[in-house]
Amino acid sequence: MPKTPSARELLAAAGIFTLASLVFTFPLVTALGQANRLDSPDALLNGFIVSWNLEQLRNDPLHLFDANIFFPEKGALAYSENLLTASLIAAPVALVSDNPILLVNIVLLAAFVFSGLAAFALAFELTHDRLAAYLAGILFTFAPYRFAHLPHLQLQLAFGVPLSFVLVRWLVAGRGRLYATVGFALAALLTFGSSVYYTVYVASAVPIVALTELYWVPQEKRRRALGQLLV
């Protein structure tokens, strides 16, 4: 059994998690530009942040955090989640529509799919068992916690957490050194652009995982792995 899922297996998993996301959130797919938890102030705020980011990144990126709220206060975006990862996910759709509800819904569905894939990859990394990987992906992605927090887009963008664990294991084991190092750095940045909460979790848990993994590698490889981790 391979240590990592093949591209074909990841593609199949992406299809399964996409279908599951549409089913679990039905009938959202029938009204992507109109339906959302608009009864929640948090949902409205998230729609504003994603739209603001896309507009500001295009026109004035140096003043991204000077959101047009709480005038004349500067750096107002820092008072909430920055949702930069959500904005990157929504960017292709924003080329054809500026509907904030549509953009948030696309990010929401993508967050389910990416979370499922990341949990699938982590479980496969740990067990080398496809069934266990799919079960982990489903449990992680469609837990009741998720649906209790549908208005909180930042809490749906959880894929950076399991992805960070996968990549730190690769990095310590010396598998795909450049890819693991760059990938881990990107996973950390994507987590920061998703949720401050998840950033704190990753920053707290990854060192514990890394130190545990370092214990099991041969001593001559530890210095190299530790150096990559520090980078």
PDB file of C-alpha atoms in Angstrom:
ATOM      1  CA  MET A   1       0.000   0.000   0.000  1.00  0.00           C
ATOM      2  CA  PRO A   2       1.498   3.418  -0.987  1.00  0.00           C
ATOM      3  CA  LYS A   3       2.202   5.959   1.733  1.00  0.00           C
ATOM      4  CA  THR A   4       0.328   8.720  -0.074  1.00  0.00           C
ATOM      5  CA  PRO A   5      -2.862   8.573  -2.159  1.00  0.00           C
ATOM      6  CA  SER A   6      -2.349   8.728  -5.901  1.00  0.00           C
ATOM      7  CA  ALA A   7      -3.598  11.613  -8.036  1.00  0.00           C
ATOM      8  CA  ARG A   8      -6.426   9.370  -9.246  1.00  0.00           C
ATOM      9  CA  GLU A   9      -7.439   8.546  -5.661  1.00  0.00           C
ATOM     10  CA  LEU A  10      -7.390  12.219  -4.697  1.00  0.00           C
ATOM     11  CA  LEU A  11      -9.491  13.083  -7.744  1.00  0.00           C
ATOM     12  CA  ALA A  12     -11.998  10.370  -6.846  1.00  0.00           C
ATOM     13  CA  ALA A  13     -12.087  11.601  -3.243  1.00  0.00           C
ATOM     14  CA  ALA A  14     -12.645  15.167  -4.460  1.00  0.00           C
ATOM     15  CA  GLY A  15     -15.616  13.991  -6.495  1.00  0.00           C
ATOM     16  CA  ILE A  16     -17.088  12.079  -3.565  1.00  0.00           C
ATOM     17  CA  PHE A  17     -16.661  14.967  -1.118  1.00  0.00           C
ATOM     18  CA  THR A  18     -18.109  17.410  -3.661  1.00  0.00           C
ATOM     19  CA  LEU A  19     -21.194  15.238  -4.110  1.00  0.00           C
ATOM     20  CA  ALA A  20     -21.519  14.769  -0.345  1.00  0.00           C
ATOM     21  CA  SER A  21     -21.230  18.543   0.208  1.00  0.00           C
ATOM     22  CA  LEU A  22     -24.059  19.226  -2.236  1.00  0.00           C
ATOM     23  CA  VAL A  23     -26.231  16.572  -0.587  1.00  0.00           C
ATOM     24  CA  PHE A  24     -25.565  17.602   3.016  1.00  0.00           C
ATOM     25  CA  THR A  25     -26.224  21.284   2.232  1.00  0.00           C
ATOM     26  CA  PHE A  26     -29.220  20.728  -0.052  1.00  0.00           C
ATOM     27  CA  PRO A  27     -31.151  22.772  -1.201  1.00  0.00           C
ATOM     28  CA  LEU A  28     -28.359  25.395  -1.078  1.00  0.00           C
ATOM     29  CA  VAL A  29     -27.114  24.407  -4.534  1.00  0.00           C
ATOM     30  CA  THR A  30     -30.488  25.390  -6.038  1.00  0.00           C
ATOM     31  CA  ALA A  31     -30.147  29.017  -4.875  1.00  0.00           C
ATOM     32  CA  LEU A  32     -26.442  29.789  -4.566  1.00  0.00           C
ATOM     33  CA  GLY A  33     -26.957  33.469  -5.303  1.00  0.00           C
ATOM     34  CA  GLN A  34     -29.830  33.960  -2.857  1.00  0.00           C
ATOM     35  CA  ALA A  35     -29.797  31.491   0.044  1.00  0.00           C
ATOM     36  CA  ASN A  36     -27.572  31.706   3.095  1.00  0.00           C
ATOM     37  CA  ARG A  37     -27.826  32.206   6.854  1.00  0.00           C
ATOM     38  CA  LEU A  38     -28.655  35.848   6.305  1.00  0.00           C
ATOM     39  CA  ASP A  39     -30.410  35.923   9.665  1.00  0.00           C
ATOM     40  CA  SER A  40     -26.935  35.899  11.218  1.00  0.00           C
ATOM     41  CA  PRO A  41     -24.878  39.105  11.537  1.00  0.00           C
ATOM     42  CA  ASP A  42     -21.758  36.948  11.200  1.00  0.00           C
ATOM     43  CA  ALA A  43     -22.866  35.696   7.789  1.00  0.00           C
ATOM     44  CA  LEU A  44     -23.437  39.267   6.640  1.00  0.00           C
ATOM     45  CA  LEU A  45     -20.051  40.325   8.012  1.00  0.00           C
ATOM     46  CA  ASN A  46     -18.292  37.465   6.219  1.00  0.00           C
ATOM     47  CA  GLY A  47     -19.957  38.405   2.946  1.00  0.00           C
ATOM     48  CA  PHE A  48     -18.752  41.965   3.384  1.00  0.00           C
ATOM     49  CA  ILE A  49     -15.179  40.886   4.216  1.00  0.00           C
ATOM     50  CA  VAL A  50     -14.837  38.600   1.201  1.00  0.00           C
ATOM     51  CA  SER A  51     -16.221  41.268  -1.130  1.00  0.00           C
ATOM     52  CA  TRP A  52     -14.030  43.974   0.443  1.00  0.00           C
ATOM     53  CA  ASN A  53     -10.892  41.833   0.094  1.00  0.00           C
ATOM     54  CA  LEU A  54     -11.542  41.101  -3.562  1.00  0.00           C
ATOM     55  CA  GLU A  55     -12.215  44.743  -4.339  1.00  0.00           C
ATOM     56  CA  GLN A  56      -9.241  46.035  -2.368  1.00  0.00           C
ATOM     57  CA  LEU A  57      -6.758  43.427  -3.601  1.00  0.00           C
ATOM     58  CA  ARG A  58      -7.629  44.485  -7.118  1.00  0.00           C
ATOM     59  CA  ASN A  59      -7.564  48.255  -6.583  1.00  0.00           C
ATOM     60  CA  ASP A  60      -5.535  49.158  -3.483  1.00  0.00           C
ATOM     61  CA  PRO A  61      -3.821  46.130  -1.871  1.00  0.00           C
ATOM     62  CA  LEU A  62      -1.492  48.263   0.260  1.00  0.00           C
ATOM     63  CA  HIS A  63      -4.534  49.445   2.226  1.00  0.00           C
ATOM     64  CA  LEU A  64      -6.244  46.055   2.434  1.00  0.00           C
ATOM     65  CA  PHE A  65      -6.791  46.260   6.185  1.00  0.00           C
ATOM     66  CA  ASP A  66      -8.229  49.787   6.070  1.00  0.00           C
ATOM     67  CA  ALA A  67     -11.753  48.469   5.607  1.00  0.00           C
ATOM     68  CA  ASN A  68     -14.474  51.054   5.075  1.00  0.00           C
ATOM     69  CA  ILE A  69     -16.081  50.476   8.469  1.00  0.00           C
ATOM     70  CA  PHE A  70     -15.643  52.331  11.754  1.00  0.00           C
ATOM     71  CA  PHE A  71     -14.538  55.428   9.823  1.00  0.00           C
ATOM     72  CA  PRO A  72     -12.119  57.151  10.352  1.00  0.00           C
ATOM     73  CA  GLU A  73     -10.462  54.212  12.132  1.00  0.00           C
ATOM     74  CA  LYS A  74      -7.562  52.608  10.222  1.00  0.00           C
ATOM     75  CA  GLY A  75      -6.836  48.867  10.094  1.00  0.00           C
ATOM     76  CA  ALA A  76     -10.469  48.035  10.887  1.00  0.00           C
ATOM     77  CA  LEU A  77     -10.300  44.671   9.084  1.00  0.00           C
ATOM     78  CA  ALA A  78      -7.941  43.452  11.817  1.00  0.00           C
ATOM     79  CA  TYR A  79     -10.847  43.637  14.272  1.00  0.00           C
ATOM     80  CA  SER A  80     -12.312  40.511  12.666  1.00  0.00           C
ATOM     81  CA  GLU A  81     -11.180  37.520  10.609  1.00  0.00           C
ATOM     82  CA  ASN A  82      -9.294  38.585   7.487  1.00  0.00           C
ATOM     83  CA  LEU A  83     -10.723  35.697   5.355  1.00  0.00           C
ATOM     84  CA  LEU A  84      -7.952  36.091   2.794  1.00  0.00           C
ATOM     85  CA  THR A  85      -8.046  32.369   2.024  1.00  0.00           C
ATOM     86  CA  ALA A  86     -11.783  32.589   1.430  1.00  0.00           C
ATOM     87  CA  SER A  87     -11.211  35.513  -0.911  1.00  0.00           C
ATOM     88  CA  LEU A  88      -8.618  33.557  -2.912  1.00  0.00           C
ATOM     89  CA  ILE A  89     -11.078  30.684  -3.292  1.00  0.00           C
ATOM     90  CA  ALA A  90     -13.821  33.091  -4.402  1.00  0.00           C
ATOM     91  CA  ALA A  91     -11.585  35.041  -6.801  1.00  0.00           C
ATOM     92  CA  PRO A  92     -12.321  32.971  -9.966  1.00  0.00           C
ATOM     93  CA  VAL A  93     -16.071  33.341  -9.415  1.00  0.00           C
ATOM     94  CA  ALA A  94     -15.646  37.058  -8.713  1.00  0.00           C
ATOM     95  CA  LEU A  95     -14.452  37.471 -12.303  1.00  0.00           C
ATOM     96  CA  VAL A  96     -18.017  36.854 -13.483  1.00  0.00           C
ATOM     97  CA  SER A  97     -20.135  37.922 -10.482  1.00  0.00           C
ATOM     98  CA  ASP A  98     -19.862  40.345  -7.573  1.00  0.00           C
ATOM     99  CA  ASN A  99     -22.836  38.818  -5.723  1.00  0.00           C
ATOM    100  CA  PRO A 100     -21.538  38.495  -2.126  1.00  0.00           C
ATOM    101  CA  ILE A 101     -24.017  35.714  -1.303  1.00  0.00           C
ATOM    102  CA  LEU A 102     -22.837  33.654  -4.268  1.00  0.00           C
ATOM    103  CA  LEU A 103     -19.195  34.220  -3.350  1.00  0.00           C
ATOM    104  CA  VAL A 104     -19.712  33.127   0.259  1.00  0.00           C
ATOM    105  CA  ASN A 105     -21.658  30.034  -0.797  1.00  0.00           C
ATOM    106  CA  ILE A 106     -18.942  28.991  -3.230  1.00  0.00           C
ATOM    107  CA  VAL A 107     -16.369  29.337  -0.458  1.00  0.00           C
ATOM    108  CA  LEU A 108     -18.611  27.388   1.926  1.00  0.00           C
ATOM    109  CA  LEU A 109     -18.937  24.445  -0.459  1.00  0.00           C
ATOM    110  CA  ALA A 110     -15.242  24.555  -1.308  1.00  0.00           C
ATOM    111  CA  ALA A 111     -14.404  24.565   2.409  1.00  0.00           C
ATOM    112  CA  PHE A 112     -16.350  21.325   2.854  1.00  0.00           C
ATOM    113  CA  VAL A 113     -14.584  19.689  -0.089  1.00  0.00           C
ATOM    114  CA  PHE A 114     -11.075  20.840   0.875  1.00  0.00           C
ATOM    115  CA  SER A 115     -11.616  19.852   4.513  1.00  0.00           C
ATOM    116  CA  GLY A 116     -12.707  16.389   3.433  1.00  0.00           C
ATOM    117  CA  LEU A 117      -9.675  15.995   1.189  1.00  0.00           C
ATOM    118  CA  ALA A 118      -7.249  17.184   3.866  1.00  0.00           C
ATOM    119  CA  ALA A 119      -8.688  14.837   6.487  1.00  0.00           C
ATOM    120  CA  PHE A 120      -8.671  12.019   3.898  1.00  0.00           C
ATOM    121  CA  ALA A 121      -4.975  12.670   3.215  1.00  0.00           C
ATOM    122  CA  LEU A 122      -4.084  12.760   6.915  1.00  0.00           C
ATOM    123  CA  ALA A 123      -5.950   9.540   7.720  1.00  0.00           C
ATOM    124  CA  PHE A 124      -4.381   7.823   4.699  1.00  0.00           C
ATOM    125  CA  GLU A 125      -0.972   9.034   5.857  1.00  0.00           C
ATOM    126  CA  LEU A 126      -1.526   7.496   9.297  1.00  0.00           C
ATOM    127  CA  THR A 127      -3.348   4.268   8.396  1.00  0.00           C
ATOM    128  CA  HIS A 128      -2.685   3.581   4.671  1.00  0.00           C
ATOM    129  CA  ASP A 129      -6.316   2.474   4.572  1.00  0.00           C
ATOM    130  CA  ARG A 130      -8.727   3.990   2.032  1.00  0.00           C
ATOM    131  CA  LEU A 131     -11.872   3.167   4.017  1.00  0.00           C
ATOM    132  CA  ALA A 132     -10.445   4.751   7.162  1.00  0.00           C
ATOM    133  CA  ALA A 133      -9.419   7.795   5.120  1.00  0.00           C
ATOM    134  CA  TYR A 134     -12.910   8.268   3.665  1.00  0.00           C
ATOM    135  CA  LEU A 135     -14.509   7.767   7.076  1.00  0.00           C
ATOM    136  CA  ALA A 136     -12.179  10.340   8.644  1.00  0.00           C
ATOM    137  CA  GLY A 137     -12.921  12.794   5.825  1.00  0.00           C
ATOM    138  CA  ILE A 138     -16.671  12.418   6.277  1.00  0.00           C
ATOM    139  CA  LEU A 139     -16.561  12.685  10.064  1.00  0.00           C
ATOM    140  CA  PHE A 140     -14.264  15.705  10.008  1.00  0.00           C
ATOM    141  CA  THR A 141     -16.201  17.512   7.288  1.00  0.00           C
ATOM    142  CA  PHE A 142     -19.814  16.829   8.145  1.00  0.00           C
ATOM    143  CA  ALA A 143     -19.775  16.737  11.936  1.00  0.00           C
ATOM    144  CA  PRO A 144     -22.709  18.496  13.667  1.00  0.00           C
ATOM    145  CA  TYR A 145     -20.229  21.186  14.774  1.00  0.00           C
ATOM    146  CA  ARG A 146     -19.965  22.264  11.140  1.00  0.00           C
ATOM    147  CA  PHE A 147     -23.662  22.797  10.644  1.00  0.00           C
ATOM    148  CA  ALA A 148     -24.023  24.561  13.977  1.00  0.00           C
ATOM    149  CA  HIS A 149     -21.564  27.142  12.612  1.00  0.00           C
ATOM    150  CA  LEU A 150     -22.674  27.583   8.997  1.00  0.00           C
ATOM    151  CA  PRO A 151     -22.720  31.404   9.339  1.00  0.00           C
ATOM    152  CA  HIS A 152     -19.095  31.342  10.525  1.00  0.00           C
ATOM    153  CA  LEU A 153     -17.169  30.921   7.300  1.00  0.00           C
ATOM    154  CA  GLN A 154     -13.856  31.030   9.128  1.00  0.00           C
ATOM    155  CA  LEU A 155     -14.740  27.876  11.074  1.00  0.00           C
ATOM    156  CA  GLN A 156     -15.557  25.988   7.874  1.00  0.00           C
ATOM    157  CA  LEU A 157     -12.106  26.694   6.409  1.00  0.00           C
ATOM    158  CA  ALA A 158     -10.470  24.014   8.526  1.00  0.00           C
ATOM    159  CA  PHE A 159      -8.475  22.181   5.865  1.00  0.00           C
ATOM    160  CA  GLY A 160      -5.183  23.835   6.839  1.00  0.00           C
ATOM    161  CA  VAL A 161      -5.111  21.968  10.155  1.00  0.00           C
ATOM    162  CA  PRO A 162      -4.938  18.338   8.906  1.00  0.00           C
ATOM    163  CA  LEU A 163      -2.901  19.460   5.891  1.00  0.00           C
ATOM    164  CA  SER A 164      -0.279  20.963   8.212  1.00  0.00           C
ATOM    165  CA  PHE A 165      -0.005  17.662  10.083  1.00  0.00           C
ATOM    166  CA  VAL A 166       0.498  15.729   6.837  1.00  0.00           C
ATOM    167  CA  LEU A 167       3.202  18.071   5.597  1.00  0.00           C
ATOM    168  CA  VAL A 168       5.091  18.263   8.876  1.00  0.00           C
ATOM    169  CA  ARG A 169       5.285  14.460   8.869  1.00  0.00           C
ATOM    170  CA  TRP A 170       6.654  14.575   5.320  1.00  0.00           C
ATOM    171  CA  LEU A 171       9.140  17.253   6.289  1.00  0.00           C
ATOM    172  CA  VAL A 172      10.506  15.359   9.291  1.00  0.00           C
ATOM    173  CA  ALA A 173      10.677  12.082   7.353  1.00  0.00           C
ATOM    174  CA  GLY A 174      12.547  13.762   4.488  1.00  0.00           C
ATOM    175  CA  ARG A 175       9.880  12.948   1.902  1.00  0.00           C
ATOM    176  CA  GLY A 176       9.736  15.532  -0.882  1.00  0.00           C
ATOM    177  CA  ARG A 177      11.889  17.965   1.084  1.00  0.00           C
ATOM    178  CA  LEU A 178      11.300  21.079  -1.002  1.00  0.00           C
ATOM    179  CA  TYR A 179       7.609  20.321  -1.540  1.00  0.00           C
ATOM    180  CA  ALA A 180       7.112  19.534   2.150  1.00  0.00           C
ATOM    181  CA  THR A 181       8.857  22.713   3.325  1.00  0.00           C
ATOM    182  CA  VAL A 182       7.101  25.035   0.888  1.00  0.00           C
ATOM    183  CA  GLY A 183       3.799  23.196   1.298  1.00  0.00           C
ATOM    184  CA  PHE A 184       3.929  23.420   5.077  1.00  0.00           C
ATOM    185  CA  ALA A 185       4.664  27.153   4.895  1.00  0.00           C
ATOM    186  CA  LEU A 186       1.743  27.653   2.499  1.00  0.00           C
ATOM    187  CA  ALA A 187      -0.565  25.564   4.692  1.00  0.00           C
ATOM    188  CA  ALA A 188       0.323  27.778   7.654  1.00  0.00           C
ATOM    189  CA  LEU A 189      -0.367  30.934   5.631  1.00  0.00           C
ATOM    190  CA  LEU A 190      -3.660  29.567   4.307  1.00  0.00           C
ATOM    191  CA  THR A 191      -4.658  28.735   7.874  1.00  0.00           C
ATOM    192  CA  PHE A 192      -3.850  32.292   8.978  1.00  0.00           C
ATOM    193  CA  GLY A 193      -6.010  33.552   6.103  1.00  0.00           C
ATOM    194  CA  SER A 194      -8.834  31.278   7.197  1.00  0.00           C
ATOM    195  CA  SER A 195      -9.217  31.610  10.941  1.00  0.00           C
ATOM    196  CA  VAL A 196      -7.307  33.090  13.857  1.00  0.00           C
ATOM    197  CA  TYR A 197      -8.641  30.239  15.998  1.00  0.00           C
ATOM    198  CA  TYR A 198      -7.224  27.574  13.702  1.00  0.00           C
ATOM    199  CA  THR A 199      -3.947  29.487  13.448  1.00  0.00           C
ATOM    200  CA  VAL A 200      -3.562  29.251  17.220  1.00  0.00           C
ATOM    201  CA  TYR A 201      -4.436  25.536  17.126  1.00  0.00           C
ATOM    202  CA  VAL A 202      -1.851  24.833  14.405  1.00  0.00           C
ATOM    203  CA  ALA A 203       0.817  26.933  16.104  1.00  0.00           C
ATOM    204  CA  SER A 204       0.184  25.025  19.340  1.00  0.00           C
ATOM    205  CA  ALA A 205      -0.211  21.485  18.020  1.00  0.00           C
ATOM    206  CA  VAL A 206       2.307  21.324  15.164  1.00  0.00           C
ATOM    207  CA  PRO A 207       5.391  21.699  17.417  1.00  0.00           C
ATOM    208  CA  ILE A 208       4.133  18.797  19.535  1.00  0.00           C
ATOM    209  CA  VAL A 209       3.590  16.651  16.437  1.00  0.00           C
ATOM    210  CA  ALA A 210       6.968  17.693  15.007  1.00  0.00           C
ATOM    211  CA  LEU A 211       8.866  16.858  18.198  1.00  0.00           C
ATOM    212  CA  THR A 212       7.100  13.507  18.418  1.00  0.00           C
ATOM    213  CA  GLU A 213       7.989  12.701  14.816  1.00  0.00           C
ATOM    214  CA  LEU A 214      11.591  13.833  15.339  1.00  0.00           C
ATOM    215  CA  TYR A 215      11.939  11.290  18.136  1.00  0.00           C
ATOM    216  CA  TRP A 216      11.409   8.456  15.667  1.00  0.00           C
ATOM    217  CA  VAL A 217      13.784   9.544  12.900  1.00  0.00           C
ATOM    218  CA  PRO A 218      17.463   8.475  12.920  1.00  0.00           C
ATOM    219  CA  GLN A 219      19.645  10.871  14.868  1.00  0.00           C
ATOM    220  CA  GLU A 220      21.711  11.860  11.824  1.00  0.00           C
ATOM    221  CA  LYS A 221      18.569  13.147  10.097  1.00  0.00           C
ATOM    222  CA  ARG A 222      17.205  15.142  13.014  1.00  0.00           C
ATOM    223  CA  ARG A 223      19.386  18.217  12.512  1.00  0.00           C
ATOM    224  CA  ARG A 224      18.374  18.523   8.862  1.00  0.00           C
ATOM    225  CA  ALA A 225      14.689  18.053   9.694  1.00  0.00           C
ATOM    226  CA  LEU A 226      14.883  20.534  12.562  1.00  0.00           C
ATOM    227  CA  GLY A 227      16.510  23.093  10.262  1.00  0.00           C
ATOM    228  CA  GLN A 228      13.723  22.723   7.711  1.00  0.00           C
ATOM    229  CA  LEU A 229      11.129  23.083  10.442  1.00  0.00           C
ATOM    230  CA  LEU A 230      12.719  26.312  11.637  1.00  0.00           C
ATOM    231  CA  VAL A 231      12.736  27.667   8.086  1.00  0.00           C
TER     232      VAL A 231
END
